[in-house]
PDB file of C-alpha atoms in Angstrom:
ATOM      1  CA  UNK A   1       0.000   0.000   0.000  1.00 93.00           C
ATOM      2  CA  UNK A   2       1.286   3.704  -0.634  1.00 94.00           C
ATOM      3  CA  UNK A   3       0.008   6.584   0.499  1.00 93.00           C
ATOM      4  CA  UNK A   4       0.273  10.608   0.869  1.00 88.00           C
ATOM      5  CA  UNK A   5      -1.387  13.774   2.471  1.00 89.00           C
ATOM      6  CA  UNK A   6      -3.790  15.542  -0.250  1.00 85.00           C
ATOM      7  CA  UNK A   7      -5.226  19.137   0.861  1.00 88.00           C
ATOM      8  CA  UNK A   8      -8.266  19.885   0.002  1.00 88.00           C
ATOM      9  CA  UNK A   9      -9.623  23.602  -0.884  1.00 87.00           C
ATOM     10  CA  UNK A  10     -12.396  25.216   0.425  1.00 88.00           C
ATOM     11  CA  UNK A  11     -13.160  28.480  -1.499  1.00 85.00           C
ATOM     12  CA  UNK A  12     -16.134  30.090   0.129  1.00 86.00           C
ATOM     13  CA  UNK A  13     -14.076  29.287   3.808  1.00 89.00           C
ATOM     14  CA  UNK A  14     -10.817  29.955   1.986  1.00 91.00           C
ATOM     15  CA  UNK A  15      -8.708  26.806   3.603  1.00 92.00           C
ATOM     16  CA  UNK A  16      -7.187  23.815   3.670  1.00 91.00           C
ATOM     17  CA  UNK A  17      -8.302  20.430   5.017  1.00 91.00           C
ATOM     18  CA  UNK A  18      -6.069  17.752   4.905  1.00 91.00           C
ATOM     19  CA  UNK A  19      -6.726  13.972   3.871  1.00 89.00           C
ATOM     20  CA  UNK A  20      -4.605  11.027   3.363  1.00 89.00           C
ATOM     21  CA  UNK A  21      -5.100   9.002  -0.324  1.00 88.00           C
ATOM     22  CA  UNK A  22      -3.931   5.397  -0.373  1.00 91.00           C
ATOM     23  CA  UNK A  23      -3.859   2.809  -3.042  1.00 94.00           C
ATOM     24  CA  UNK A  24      -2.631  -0.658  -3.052  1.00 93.00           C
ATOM     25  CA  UNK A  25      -3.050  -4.067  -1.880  1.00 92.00           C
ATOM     26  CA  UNK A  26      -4.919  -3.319   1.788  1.00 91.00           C
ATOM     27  CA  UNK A  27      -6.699   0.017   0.592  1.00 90.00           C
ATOM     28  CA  UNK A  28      -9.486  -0.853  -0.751  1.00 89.00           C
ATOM     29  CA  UNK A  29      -8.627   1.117  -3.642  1.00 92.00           C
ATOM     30  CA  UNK A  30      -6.650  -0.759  -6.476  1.00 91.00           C
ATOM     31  CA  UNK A  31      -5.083   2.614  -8.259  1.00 93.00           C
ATOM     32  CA  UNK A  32      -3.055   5.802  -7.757  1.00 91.00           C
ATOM     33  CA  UNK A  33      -5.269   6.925 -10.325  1.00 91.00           C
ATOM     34  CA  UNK A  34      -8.801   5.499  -8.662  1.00 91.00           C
ATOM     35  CA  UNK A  35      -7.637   6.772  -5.602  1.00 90.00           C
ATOM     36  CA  UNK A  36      -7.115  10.757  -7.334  1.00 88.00           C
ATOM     37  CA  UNK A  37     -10.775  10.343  -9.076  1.00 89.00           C
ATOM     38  CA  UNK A  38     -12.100   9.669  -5.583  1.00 87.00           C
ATOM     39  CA  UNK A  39     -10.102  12.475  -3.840  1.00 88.00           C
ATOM     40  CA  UNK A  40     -11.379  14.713  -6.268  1.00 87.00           C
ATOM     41  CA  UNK A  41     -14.928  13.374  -5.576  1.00 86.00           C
ATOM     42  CA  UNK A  42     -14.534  13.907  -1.949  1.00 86.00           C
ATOM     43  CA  UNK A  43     -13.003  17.688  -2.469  1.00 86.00           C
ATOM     44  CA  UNK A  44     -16.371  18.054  -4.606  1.00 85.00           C
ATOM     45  CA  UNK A  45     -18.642  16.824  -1.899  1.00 87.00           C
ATOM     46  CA  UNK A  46     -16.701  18.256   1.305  1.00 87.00           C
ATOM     47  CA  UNK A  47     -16.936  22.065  -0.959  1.00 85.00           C
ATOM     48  CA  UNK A  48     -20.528  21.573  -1.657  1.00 85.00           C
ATOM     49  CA  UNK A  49     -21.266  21.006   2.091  1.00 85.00           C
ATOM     50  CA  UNK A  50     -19.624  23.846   2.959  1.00 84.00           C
ATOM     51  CA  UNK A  51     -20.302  26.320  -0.146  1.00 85.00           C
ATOM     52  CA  UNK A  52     -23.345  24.833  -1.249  1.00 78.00           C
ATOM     53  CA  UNK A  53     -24.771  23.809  -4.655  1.00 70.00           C
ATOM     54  CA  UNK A  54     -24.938  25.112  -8.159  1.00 59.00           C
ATOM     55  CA  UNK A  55     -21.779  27.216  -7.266  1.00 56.00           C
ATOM     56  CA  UNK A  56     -20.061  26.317 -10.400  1.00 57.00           C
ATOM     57  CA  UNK A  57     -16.853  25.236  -9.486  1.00 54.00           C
ATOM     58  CA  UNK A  58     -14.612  22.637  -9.044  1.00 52.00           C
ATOM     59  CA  UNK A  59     -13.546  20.136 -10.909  1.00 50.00           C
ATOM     60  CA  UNK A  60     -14.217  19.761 -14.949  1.00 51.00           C
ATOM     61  CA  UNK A  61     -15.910  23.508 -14.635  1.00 52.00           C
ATOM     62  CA  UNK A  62     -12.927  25.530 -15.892  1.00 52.00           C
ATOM     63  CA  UNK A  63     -13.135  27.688 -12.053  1.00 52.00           C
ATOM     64  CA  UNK A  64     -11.536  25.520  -9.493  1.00 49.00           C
ATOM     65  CA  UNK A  65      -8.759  27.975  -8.493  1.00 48.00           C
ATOM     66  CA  UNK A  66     -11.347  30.173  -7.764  1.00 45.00           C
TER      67      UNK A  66
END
């Protein structure tokens, strides 16, 4: 198994939370890359709780460094 710290960004709070990824035999995840998509997923979700829907960013919408 491998693993690192990811931070995920909250925009409308304007921080950081930090999360560990991990792929590999014992993680339940089988890929680096599987593991990114669901880190992604999970900065989507955590910024919706937080900023709400239908804000238009994130991921795939062109305005996640906003």
């Amino acid at each position: 198994m491998q693993c690192y710290e990811w931070s995920l960004y909250i925009w409308c709070l304007d921080v950081f939370v930090a999360d560990t990824v991990c792929w590999g035999e014992g993680s339940g995840t089988a890929t680096h890359a599987q593991a990114v998509a669901d880190e992604i997923h999970n900065s989507q979700l955590l910024t919706e709780y937080h900023c709400g829907l239908g804000t238009q960013h994130g991921w795939g919408t062109g305005n996640g460094g906003h």
